[in-house]
PDB file of C-alpha atoms (C1' of nucleotides) in Angstrom:
ATOM      1  CA  MET A 276     -41.504  25.754   2.146  1.00 40.00           C
ATOM      2  CA  GLY A 277     -44.277  23.227   2.235  1.00 38.00           C
ATOM      3  CA  PHE A 278     -44.329  20.114   4.249  1.00 38.00           C
ATOM      4  CA  SER A 279     -44.154  17.926   1.198  1.00 37.00           C
ATOM      5  CA  GLU A 280     -40.946  19.645   0.234  1.00 37.00           C
ATOM      6  CA  ILE A 281     -39.543  18.897   3.628  1.00 37.00           C
ATOM      7  CA  CYS A 282     -40.415  15.287   3.112  1.00 38.00           C
ATOM      8  CA  ASN A 283     -38.441  15.274  -0.085  1.00 37.00           C
ATOM      9  CA  THR A 284     -35.254  16.442   1.515  1.00 36.00           C
ATOM     10  CA  GLY A 285     -34.367  12.961   2.553  1.00 35.00           C
ATOM     11  CA  LEU A 286     -34.049  14.158   6.092  1.00 38.00           C
ATOM     12  CA  VAL A 287     -34.021  11.345   8.566  1.00 37.00           C
ATOM     13  CA  LEU A 288     -34.101  11.920  12.246  1.00 39.00           C
ATOM     14  CA  GLY A 289     -32.559   9.229  14.306  1.00 36.00           C
ATOM     15  CA  LEU A 290     -30.460   8.566  17.317  1.00 33.00           C
ATOM     16  CA  GLY A 291     -27.860   6.336  15.783  1.00 32.00           C
ATOM     17  CA  LEU A 292     -24.745   7.420  14.056  1.00 31.00           C
ATOM     18  CA  SER A 293     -24.237   5.933  10.686  1.00 33.00           C
ATOM     19  CA  SER A 294     -20.789   5.468   9.424  1.00 33.00           C
ATOM     20  CA  THR A 295     -19.484   3.142   6.850  1.00 32.00           C
ATOM     21  CA  ASN A 296     -15.966   4.027   7.739  1.00 33.00           C
ATOM     22  CA  GLU A 297     -13.875   1.612   9.618  1.00 33.00           C
ATOM     23  CA  PRO A 298     -12.519   2.652  12.957  1.00 33.00           C
ATOM     24  CA  LYS A 299      -9.745   5.117  12.469  1.00 32.00           C
ATOM     25  CA  SER A 300      -7.364   2.980  14.390  1.00 33.00           C
ATOM     26  CA  GLU A 301      -7.636   0.334  11.721  1.00 32.00           C
ATOM     27  CA  LYS A 302      -6.975   2.675   8.873  1.00 32.00           C
ATOM     28  CA  PRO A 303      -3.739   2.407   7.091  1.00 33.00           C
ATOM     29  CA  ILE A 304      -1.880   5.542   7.944  1.00 31.00           C
ATOM     30  CA  LEU A 305      -0.379   7.242   4.967  1.00 31.00           C
ATOM     31  CA  LYS A 306       0.154  10.927   4.862  1.00 32.00           C
ATOM     32  CA  LEU A 307       2.155  12.392   2.083  1.00 32.00           C
ATOM     33  CA  SER A 308       2.900  15.400   4.146  1.00 32.00           C
ATOM     34  CA  GLU A 309       4.788  13.241   6.542  1.00 31.00           C
ATOM     35  CA  PRO A 310       8.480  13.911   6.383  1.00 31.00           C
ATOM     36  CA  SER A 311       9.554  10.459   5.327  1.00 31.00           C
ATOM     37  CA  LEU A 312       7.439  10.566   2.197  1.00 31.00           C
ATOM     38  CA  ALA A 313       7.624  14.243   1.495  1.00 30.00           C
ATOM     39  CA  LEU A 314      11.323  14.003   0.985  1.00 31.00           C
ATOM     40  CA  SER A 315      10.892  11.715  -1.931  1.00 32.00           C
ATOM     41  CA  LEU A 316       8.186  13.826  -3.493  1.00 31.00           C
ATOM     42  CA  SER A 317      10.148  16.874  -4.343  1.00 32.00           C
ATOM     43  CA  GLY A 318      10.510  15.763  -7.907  1.00 30.00           C
ATOM     44  CA  ASP A 319       7.898  14.341 -10.227  1.00 33.00           C
ATOM     45  CA  LEU A 320       7.240  11.252  -8.226  1.00 33.00           C
ATOM     46  CA  ARG A 321       4.228  11.040  -6.009  1.00 35.00           C
ATOM     47  CA  TYR A 322       2.160   8.418  -4.276  1.00 32.00           C
ATOM     48  CA  ASP A 323      -1.040   7.681  -6.120  1.00 34.00           C
ATOM     49  CA  ARG A 324      -3.711   6.304  -3.832  1.00 33.00           C
ATOM     50  CA  THR A 325      -5.704   4.902  -6.699  1.00 33.00           C
ATOM     51  CA  VAL A 326      -2.915   2.647  -7.833  1.00 32.00           C
ATOM     52  CA  LYS A 327      -1.320   2.446  -4.431  1.00 32.00           C
ATOM     53  CA  LYS A 328       2.169   3.158  -5.635  1.00 33.00           C
ATOM     54  CA  VAL A 329       4.505   5.959  -6.365  1.00 35.00           C
ATOM     55  CA  VAL A 330       3.952   7.226  -9.882  1.00 36.00           C
ATOM     56  CA  ASN A 331       5.401   9.785 -12.201  1.00 36.00           C
ATOM     57  CA  ILE A 332       2.953  12.656 -12.313  1.00 33.00           C
ATOM     58  CA  SER A 333       4.842  15.201 -14.296  1.00 34.00           C
ATOM     59  CA  ASP A 334       2.160  15.107 -16.960  1.00 34.00           C
ATOM     60  CA  GLN A 335      -0.807  14.719 -14.681  1.00 38.00           C
ATOM     61  CA  THR A 336      -1.580  18.231 -13.694  1.00 39.00           C
ATOM     62  CA  ASP A 337      -4.679  17.555 -11.699  1.00 40.00           C
ATOM     63  CA  LYS A 338      -3.257  14.569  -9.943  1.00 39.00           C
ATOM     64  CA  LEU A 339      -0.330  16.689  -9.015  1.00 39.00           C
ATOM     65  CA  TYR A 340      -2.611  18.527  -6.689  1.00 40.00           C
ATOM     66  CA  ARG A 341      -4.595  15.608  -5.388  1.00 40.00           C
ATOM     67  CA  GLN A 342      -2.304  14.460  -2.679  1.00 38.00           C
ATOM     68  CA  ASP A 343      -0.357  17.592  -2.110  1.00 38.00           C
ATOM     69  CA  SER A 344      -2.334  19.936  -0.017  1.00 36.00           C
ATOM     70  CA  THR A 345       0.462  21.353   1.989  1.00 36.00           C
ATOM     71  CA  VAL A 346       1.379  24.899   1.388  1.00 35.00           C
ATOM     72  CA  THR A 347       4.047  27.154   2.587  1.00 34.00           C
ATOM     73  CA  SER A 348       3.010  28.732   5.798  1.00 33.00           C
ATOM     74  CA  LEU A 349       3.398  32.383   6.361  1.00 35.00           C
ATOM     75  CA  SER A 350       3.706  33.859   9.759  1.00 36.00           C
ATOM     76  CA  ASN A 351       0.367  34.158  11.444  1.00 36.00           C
ATOM     77  CA  LEU A 352       1.147  37.738  12.184  1.00 38.00           C
ATOM     78  CA  SER A 353       1.466  38.784   8.600  1.00 38.00           C
ATOM     79  CA  VAL A 354      -1.730  37.031   7.608  1.00 39.00           C
ATOM     80  CA  LYS A 355      -3.560  38.547  10.509  1.00 40.00           C
ATOM     81  CA  ARG A 356      -2.207  41.966   9.707  1.00 39.00           C
ATOM     82  CA  ASP A 357      -3.351  41.676   6.119  1.00 43.00           C
ATOM     83  CA  ARG A 358      -6.804  40.606   7.162  1.00 41.00           C
ATOM     84  CA  GLU A 359      -7.136  43.292   9.774  1.00 40.00           C
ATOM     85  CA  LEU A 360      -6.039  45.988   7.426  1.00 40.00           C
ATOM     86  CA  GLY A 361      -8.164  44.649   4.628  1.00 42.00           C
ATOM     87  CA  ASN A 362      -5.017  44.342   2.597  1.00 46.00           C
ATOM     88  CA  GLU A 363      -6.390  42.443  -0.377  1.00 45.00           C
ATOM     89  CA  GLU A 364      -3.884  43.659  -2.895  1.00 43.00           C
ATOM     90  CA  GLY A 365      -1.233  41.475  -1.434  1.00 43.00           C
ATOM     91  CA  ASP A 366      -3.495  38.461  -1.413  1.00 45.00           C
ATOM     92  CA  ILE A 367      -2.794  37.163  -4.854  1.00 43.00           C
ATOM     93  CA  GLU A 368       0.900  37.645  -4.463  1.00 41.00           C
ATOM     94  CA  ARG A 369       0.848  35.825  -1.172  1.00 41.00           C
ATOM     95  CA  VAL A 370      -1.059  32.912  -2.577  1.00 41.00           C
ATOM     96  CA  CYS A 371       1.207  32.807  -5.589  1.00 40.00           C
ATOM     97  CA  SER A 372       4.220  32.586  -3.383  1.00 37.00           C
ATOM     98  CA  ARG A 373       2.627  29.780  -1.459  1.00 40.00           C
ATOM     99  CA  PHE A 374       1.882  27.998  -4.664  1.00 41.00           C
ATOM    100  CA  ILE A 375       5.369  28.345  -5.967  1.00 36.00           C
ATOM    101  CA  ASP A 376       7.001  27.446  -2.702  1.00 41.00           C
ATOM    102  CA  GLU A 377       4.969  24.327  -2.152  1.00 40.00           C
ATOM    103  CA  ASP A 378       7.842  21.988  -2.776  1.00 40.00           C
ATOM    104  CA  ASP A 379      10.059  23.347  -0.084  1.00 38.00           C
ATOM    105  CA  GLU A 380       7.388  22.646   2.471  1.00 39.00           C
ATOM    106  CA  GLY A 381       6.323  19.336   3.852  1.00 37.00           C
ATOM    107  CA  SER A 382       8.843  18.893   6.549  1.00 38.00           C
ATOM    108  CA  ASN A 383       6.365  19.556   9.309  1.00 43.00           C
ATOM    109  CA  GLY A 384       2.957  18.086   8.516  1.00 56.00           C
ATOM    110  CA  ARG A 385       0.199  19.872   6.662  1.00 64.00           C
ATOM    111  CA  LYS A 386      -0.239  23.592   6.915  1.00 73.00           C
ATOM    112  CA  LYS A 387      -3.574  25.144   6.332  1.00 76.00           C
ATOM    113  CA  LEU A 388      -4.200  27.789   3.781  1.00 84.00           C
ATOM    114  CA  ARG A 389      -6.651  30.530   4.633  1.00 89.00           C
ATOM    115  CA  LEU A 390      -8.413  31.782   1.584  1.00 91.00           C
ATOM    116  CA  THR A 391      -8.461  35.520   1.190  1.00 91.00           C
ATOM    117  CA  LYS A 392     -11.654  37.524   1.166  1.00 90.00           C
ATOM    118  CA  VAL A 393     -11.338  38.041  -2.552  1.00 91.00           C
ATOM    119  CA  GLN A 394     -10.884  34.332  -3.195  1.00 92.00           C
ATOM    120  CA  SER A 395     -13.760  33.402  -0.922  1.00 92.00           C
ATOM    121  CA  ALA A 396     -16.019  35.962  -2.535  1.00 91.00           C
ATOM    122  CA  LEU A 397     -15.227  34.682  -6.000  1.00 92.00           C
ATOM    123  CA  LEU A 398     -15.751  31.099  -4.975  1.00 93.00           C
ATOM    124  CA  GLU A 399     -19.045  32.011  -3.344  1.00 92.00           C
ATOM    125  CA  GLU A 400     -20.115  33.857  -6.453  1.00 92.00           C
ATOM    126  CA  SER A 401     -19.258  30.860  -8.550  1.00 92.00           C
ATOM    127  CA  PHE A 402     -21.037  28.535  -6.153  1.00 94.00           C
ATOM    128  CA  LYS A 403     -24.195  30.596  -6.458  1.00 91.00           C
ATOM    129  CA  GLN A 404     -24.166  30.007 -10.193  1.00 90.00           C
ATOM    130  CA  HIS A 405     -23.477  26.287  -9.990  1.00 90.00           C
ATOM    131  CA  SER A 406     -22.807  24.184  -6.941  1.00 90.00           C
ATOM    132  CA  THR A 407     -20.714  21.729  -8.929  1.00 91.00           C
ATOM    133  CA  LEU A 408     -17.936  22.340 -11.380  1.00 91.00           C
ATOM    134  CA  ASN A 409     -16.960  20.579 -14.513  1.00 91.00           C
ATOM    135  CA  PRO A 410     -13.228  20.103 -15.098  1.00 90.00           C
ATOM    136  CA  LYS A 411     -12.984  23.102 -17.378  1.00 89.00           C
ATOM    137  CA  GLN A 412     -14.737  25.403 -14.944  1.00 91.00           C
ATOM    138  CA  LYS A 413     -12.562  24.106 -12.168  1.00 92.00           C
ATOM    139  CA  GLN A 414      -9.422  24.756 -14.151  1.00 91.00           C
ATOM    140  CA  GLU A 415     -10.513  28.251 -15.079  1.00 91.00           C
ATOM    141  CA  LEU A 416     -11.523  29.162 -11.571  1.00 92.00           C
ATOM    142  CA  ALA A 417      -8.298  27.790 -10.199  1.00 93.00           C
ATOM    143  CA  GLY A 418      -6.331  29.861 -12.652  1.00 92.00           C
ATOM    144  CA  GLU A 419      -8.306  32.954 -11.842  1.00 91.00           C
ATOM    145  CA  LEU A 420      -7.817  32.491  -8.118  1.00 93.00           C
ATOM    146  CA  HIS A 421      -4.235  31.291  -8.345  1.00 92.00           C
ATOM    147  CA  LEU A 422      -5.205  28.122  -6.571  1.00 92.00           C
ATOM    148  CA  ARG A 423      -4.736  24.528  -7.499  1.00 91.00           C
ATOM    149  CA  PRO A 424      -7.715  22.827  -9.153  1.00 91.00           C
ATOM    150  CA  ARG A 425      -7.729  20.376  -6.292  1.00 91.00           C
ATOM    151  CA  GLN A 426      -8.151  23.223  -3.826  1.00 92.00           C
ATOM    152  CA  VAL A 427     -11.086  24.579  -5.772  1.00 93.00           C
ATOM    153  CA  GLU A 428     -12.581  21.112  -5.879  1.00 93.00           C
ATOM    154  CA  VAL A 429     -12.158  20.675  -2.135  1.00 93.00           C
ATOM    155  CA  TRP A 430     -13.657  24.073  -1.478  1.00 94.00           C
ATOM    156  CA  PHE A 431     -16.752  23.168  -3.484  1.00 95.00           C
ATOM    157  CA  GLN A 432     -17.051  19.842  -1.718  1.00 94.00           C
ATOM    158  CA  ASN A 433     -16.873  21.465   1.670  1.00 93.00           C
ATOM    159  CA  ARG A 434     -19.228  24.212   0.588  1.00 93.00           C
ATOM    160  CA  ARG A 435     -21.816  21.688  -0.541  1.00 93.00           C
ATOM    161  CA  ALA A 436     -21.453  19.867   2.746  1.00 92.00           C
ATOM    162  CA  ARG A 437     -21.951  23.093   4.692  1.00 91.00           C
ATOM    163  CA  THR A 438     -25.002  23.974   2.643  1.00 91.00           C
ATOM    164  CA  LYS A 439     -26.507  20.592   3.268  1.00 90.00           C
ATOM    165  CA  LEU A 440     -25.770  20.772   6.969  1.00 89.00           C
ATOM    166  CA  LYS A 441     -27.410  24.161   7.221  1.00 88.00           C
ATOM    167  CA  GLN A 442     -30.462  22.934   5.334  1.00 89.00           C
ATOM    168  CA  THR A 443     -30.679  19.942   7.646  1.00 87.00           C
ATOM    169  CA  GLU A 444     -30.646  22.267  10.632  1.00 86.00           C
ATOM    170  CA  VAL A 445     -33.416  24.348   9.106  1.00 87.00           C
ATOM    171  CA  ASP A 446     -35.432  21.210   8.371  1.00 88.00           C
ATOM    172  CA  CYS A 447     -34.876  19.995  11.889  1.00 86.00           C
ATOM    173  CA  GLU A 448     -36.180  23.242  13.346  1.00 86.00           C
ATOM    174  CA  TYR A 449     -39.196  23.039  11.088  1.00 89.00           C
ATOM    175  CA  LEU A 450     -39.970  19.490  12.164  1.00 90.00           C
ATOM    176  CA  LYS A 451     -39.598  20.466  15.795  1.00 88.00           C
ATOM    177  CA  LYS A 452     -42.200  23.175  15.285  1.00 90.00           C
ATOM    178  CA  CYS A 453     -44.481  20.704  13.557  1.00 93.00           C
ATOM    179  CA  TYR A 454     -44.053  18.285  16.399  1.00 93.00           C
ATOM    180  CA  GLY A 455     -44.938  20.987  18.883  1.00 93.00           C
ATOM    181  CA  SER A 456     -48.083  22.050  17.099  1.00 95.00           C
ATOM    182  CA  LEU A 457     -49.158  18.450  16.555  1.00 96.00           C
ATOM    183  CA  THR A 458     -48.699  17.745  20.230  1.00 96.00           C
ATOM    184  CA  GLU A 459     -50.826  20.737  21.038  1.00 96.00           C
ATOM    185  CA  GLU A 460     -53.466  19.655  18.527  1.00 96.00           C
ATOM    186  CA  ASN A 461     -53.495  16.179  19.996  1.00 97.00           C
ATOM    187  CA  ARG A 462     -53.885  17.535  23.493  1.00 96.00           C
ATOM    188  CA  ARG A 463     -56.805  19.709  22.392  1.00 97.00           C
ATOM    189  CA  LEU A 464     -58.552  16.802  20.656  1.00 97.00           C
ATOM    190  CA  GLN A 465     -58.104  14.558  23.661  1.00 97.00           C
ATOM    191  CA  LYS A 466     -59.737  17.176  25.795  1.00 96.00           C
ATOM    192  CA  GLU A 467     -62.542  17.530  23.303  1.00 96.00           C
ATOM    193  CA  LEU A 468     -63.109  13.799  23.352  1.00 96.00           C
ATOM    194  CA  GLN A 469     -63.308  13.790  27.109  1.00 95.00           C
ATOM    195  CA  GLU A 470     -65.922  16.527  26.953  1.00 95.00           C
ATOM    196  CA  LEU A 471     -67.967  14.635  24.395  1.00 94.00           C
ATOM    197  CA  LYS A 472     -67.914  11.510  26.503  1.00 93.00           C
ATOM    198  CA  ALA A 473     -68.954  13.431  29.559  1.00 93.00           C
ATOM    199  CA  GLN A 474     -71.762  15.069  27.633  1.00 91.00           C
ATOM    200  CA  LYS A 475     -72.957  11.746  26.340  1.00 89.00           C
ATOM    201  CA  LEU A 476     -73.147  10.324  29.842  1.00 89.00           C
ATOM    202  CA  ALA A 477     -74.954  13.375  31.162  1.00 86.00           C
ATOM    203  CA  GLN A 478     -77.663  13.264  28.476  1.00 79.00           C
ATOM    204  CA  PRO A 479     -78.831   9.630  28.127  1.00 65.00           C
ATOM    205  CA  PHE A 480     -81.799  10.541  25.896  1.00 60.00           C
ATOM    206  CA  TYR A 481     -79.740  12.751  23.706  1.00 55.00           C
ATOM    207  CA  MET A 482     -79.082  10.091  21.099  1.00 56.00           C
ATOM    208  CA  ALA A 483     -82.767   9.685  20.350  1.00 52.00           C
ATOM    209  CA  ALA A 484     -82.835  13.042  18.680  1.00 54.00           C
ATOM    210  CA  THR A 485     -80.134  11.895  16.202  1.00 55.00           C
ATOM    211  CA  LEU A 486     -78.608  15.292  16.430  1.00 57.00           C
ATOM    212  CA  SER A 487     -75.536  16.258  18.271  1.00 57.00           C
ATOM    213  CA  MET A 488     -73.632  19.392  18.926  1.00 58.00           C
ATOM    214  CA  CYS A 489     -69.964  19.434  18.138  1.00 61.00           C
ATOM    215  CA  PRO A 490     -68.289  21.216  21.050  1.00 57.00           C
ATOM    216  CA  SER A 491     -65.403  22.328  18.952  1.00 60.00           C
ATOM    217  CA  CYS A 492     -67.308  24.033  16.171  1.00 60.00           C
ATOM    218  CA  GLU A 493     -70.572  24.377  18.058  1.00 56.00           C
ATOM    219  CA  ARG A 494     -72.646  23.297  15.107  1.00 59.00           C
ATOM    220  CA  ILE A 495     -75.341  20.679  14.912  1.00 55.00           C
ATOM    221  CA  GLY A 496     -74.336  17.477  13.232  1.00 51.00           C
ATOM    222  CA  GLY A 497     -76.466  14.614  11.915  1.00 45.00           C
ATOM    223  CA  GLY A 498     -76.514  11.163  13.404  1.00 43.00           C
ATOM    224  CA  GLY A 499     -77.348   7.751  12.023  1.00 41.00           C
ATOM    225  CA  GLY A 500     -77.470   8.956   8.427  1.00 40.00           C
ATOM    226  CA  LYS A 501     -81.126   9.882   8.706  1.00 42.00           C
ATOM    227  CA  VAL A 502     -80.768  13.489   7.785  1.00 42.00           C
ATOM    228  CA  PRO A 503     -81.734  14.231   4.193  1.00 42.00           C
ATOM    229  CA  ALA A 504     -78.929  15.115   1.852  1.00 41.00           C
ATOM    230  CA  LYS A 505     -80.130  18.678   1.427  1.00 41.00           C
ATOM    231  CA  SER A 506     -80.834  19.205   5.068  1.00 41.00           C
ATOM    232  CA  PRO A 507     -79.724  22.546   6.453  1.00 39.00           C
ATOM    233  CA  PHE A 508     -78.351  20.582   9.383  1.00 42.00           C
ATOM    234  CA  LEU A 509     -75.990  18.590   7.262  1.00 41.00           C
ATOM    235  CA  ILE A 510     -72.472  19.717   7.880  1.00 39.00           C
ATOM    236  CA  THR A 511     -69.139  18.602   6.739  1.00 42.00           C
ATOM    237  CA  PRO A 512     -67.564  17.110   9.792  1.00 43.00           C
ATOM    238  CA  LYS A 513     -64.430  18.796  10.907  1.00 43.00           C
ATOM    239  CA  PRO A 514     -61.540  16.469  10.146  1.00 42.00           C
ATOM    240  CA  HIS A 515     -60.403  15.259  13.481  1.00 41.00           C
ATOM    241  CA  PHE A 516     -57.717  13.044  12.079  1.00 41.00           C
ATOM    242  CA  TYR A 517     -55.008  15.477  11.430  1.00 39.00           C
ATOM    243  CA  SER A 518     -52.716  14.884   8.504  1.00 41.00           C
ATOM    244  CA  PRO A 519     -49.624  17.054   8.530  1.00 38.00           C
ATOM    245  CA  PHE A 520     -48.843  16.005   4.990  1.00 40.00           C
ATOM    246  CA  ALA A 521     -52.105  17.318   3.612  1.00 42.00           C
ATOM    247  CA  ASN A 522     -52.593  20.145   6.041  1.00 46.00           C
ATOM    248  CA  PRO A 523     -49.568  21.524   7.844  1.00 49.00           C
ATOM    249  CA  PRO A 524     -50.304  23.391  11.057  1.00 46.00           C
ATOM    250  CA  ALA A 525     -50.323  27.145  10.983  1.00 48.00           C
ATOM    251  CA  THR A 526     -47.351  27.271  13.273  1.00 48.00           C
ATOM    252  CA  CYS A 527     -45.128  25.479  10.782  1.00 57.00           C
TER     253      CYS A 527
ATOM    254  C1'  DC B 115     -24.076  -7.986 -25.141  1.00 70.69           C
ATOM    255  C1'  DC B 116     -21.496  -8.768 -20.682  1.00 70.69           C
ATOM    256  C1'  DT B 117     -17.629  -8.227 -17.637  1.00 70.69           C
ATOM    257  C1'  DC B 118     -13.800  -6.095 -15.603  1.00 70.69           C
ATOM    258  C1'  DG B 119     -10.603  -2.658 -14.271  1.00 70.69           C
ATOM    259  C1'  DA B 120      -9.174   2.132 -14.395  1.00 70.69           C
ATOM    260  C1'  DG B 121     -10.247   6.727 -13.644  1.00 70.69           C
ATOM    261  C1'  DC B 122     -13.055  10.175 -12.041  1.00 70.69           C
ATOM    262  C1'  DT B 123     -16.354  12.754  -8.982  1.00 70.69           C
ATOM    263  C1'  DC B 124     -19.162  12.919  -5.136  1.00 70.69           C
ATOM    264  C1'  DG B 125     -20.766  12.568  -0.240  1.00 70.69           C
ATOM    265  C1'  DT B 126     -19.468  11.803   4.269  1.00 70.69           C
ATOM    266  C1'  DA B 127     -16.684  11.452   8.330  1.00 70.69           C
ATOM    267  C1'  DT B 128     -12.767  12.937  10.295  1.00 70.69           C
ATOM    268  C1'  DT B 129      -8.469  15.404  11.196  1.00 70.69           C
ATOM    269  C1'  DA B 130      -5.683  19.265  11.905  1.00 70.69           C
ATOM    270  C1'  DC B 131      -4.781  23.912  11.773  1.00 70.69           C
ATOM    271  C1'  DA B 132      -6.022  29.024  12.380  1.00 70.69           C
ATOM    272  C1'  DT B 133      -8.479  32.245  14.814  1.00 70.69           C
ATOM    273  C1'  DC B 134     -10.978  34.320  18.408  1.00 70.69           C
ATOM    274  C1'  DA B 135     -13.046  35.213  22.917  1.00 70.69           C
TER     275       DA B 135
ATOM    276  C1'  DC C 263      -0.032  33.743  28.017  1.00 70.69           C
ATOM    277  C1'  DT C 264      -3.159  29.799  28.002  1.00 70.69           C
ATOM    278  C1'  DT C 265      -7.185  27.451  26.787  1.00 70.69           C
ATOM    279  C1'  DG C 266     -11.482  25.912  24.888  1.00 70.69           C
ATOM    280  C1'  DA C 267     -14.682  26.697  21.097  1.00 70.69           C
ATOM    281  C1'  DT C 268     -15.432  27.363  16.418  1.00 70.69           C
ATOM    282  C1'  DG C 269     -14.660  27.531  11.447  1.00 70.69           C
ATOM    283  C1'  DT C 270     -12.747  25.409   7.669  1.00 70.69           C
ATOM    284  C1'  DA C 271      -9.022  23.469   4.512  1.00 70.69           C
ATOM    285  C1'  DA C 272      -7.493  19.104   3.774  1.00 70.69           C
ATOM    286  C1'  DT C 273      -7.516  14.013   4.011  1.00 70.69           C
ATOM    287  C1'  DA C 274      -9.464   9.360   3.777  1.00 70.69           C
ATOM    288  C1'  DC C 275     -12.519   6.258   1.973  1.00 70.69           C
ATOM    289  C1'  DG C 276     -16.469   4.025  -0.114  1.00 70.69           C
ATOM    290  C1'  DA C 277     -20.032   4.358  -3.746  1.00 70.69           C
ATOM    291  C1'  DG C 278     -21.525   5.199  -8.218  1.00 70.69           C
ATOM    292  C1'  DC C 279     -20.698   6.343 -12.856  1.00 70.69           C
ATOM    293  C1'  DT C 280     -18.363   6.232 -17.482  1.00 70.69           C
ATOM    294  C1'  DC C 281     -15.352   4.316 -20.795  1.00 70.69           C
ATOM    295  C1'  DG C 282     -12.395   1.315 -23.176  1.00 70.69           C
ATOM    296  C1'  DA C 283     -10.451  -3.339 -23.590  1.00 70.69           C
TER     297       DA C 283
END
DNA sequence: CCTCGAGCTCGTATTACATCA
DNA sequence: CTTGATGTAATACGAGCTCGA
């Protein structure tokens, strides 16, 4: 990865936290999984955040899933046992039963589904092909995985967020390395400057010769523009102004 | 054309639950 | 058994876009 690519990531390093969200304490609290609301949602009525009212969603398949994330919980033991034993054959059945039983849940806050290895693998595979889904793809994948489209959508959202976070961490490490090597370069140049100044003071008649020795490359350089263009002494001065954009350090 | 509202998806921050050491 | 850390599914919300009236 080149430095210019890093610069295109939109990565911004800063100390402040940016948040457009209002303080949580000021948020209107509305959780459909709360008992008082869940009781009224067992039928086809559901709260729609977009219209801020309870609506009939019997014909809105995707919306059906939007606000209802709660699933029937299974005992932790059985899930753990399945995972430990690599029991994937029961996965689909388990998820199906959760799906079907969703309506009899909701009396005790949200429960969290753990995706099975098979489901995760399929989602990952799909994510590799395209990090976003169109509605048809979402529907198909949801059907294949026996999940709700909303769950697939959420998984992709979270997956994108994780990918971005990881990339940001990588970028951050890269920039740290660049910072380190630039600091080192700066230190070296400062030292070189000190040496040049000391040399200049020690050799007061040195300038008369219009030639100088660069201590870093130990080559003779011209002075005062008096050296002919084709002179064997003419050198391309080493760029002392370091540009990380044009010339990233070897350590990066 | 322009405007407005609805509907949708996305990114982001946050919460809450499951799991593990 | 308890507890803190970690991973992640789910929620909340604002922004941007499209589309039809």
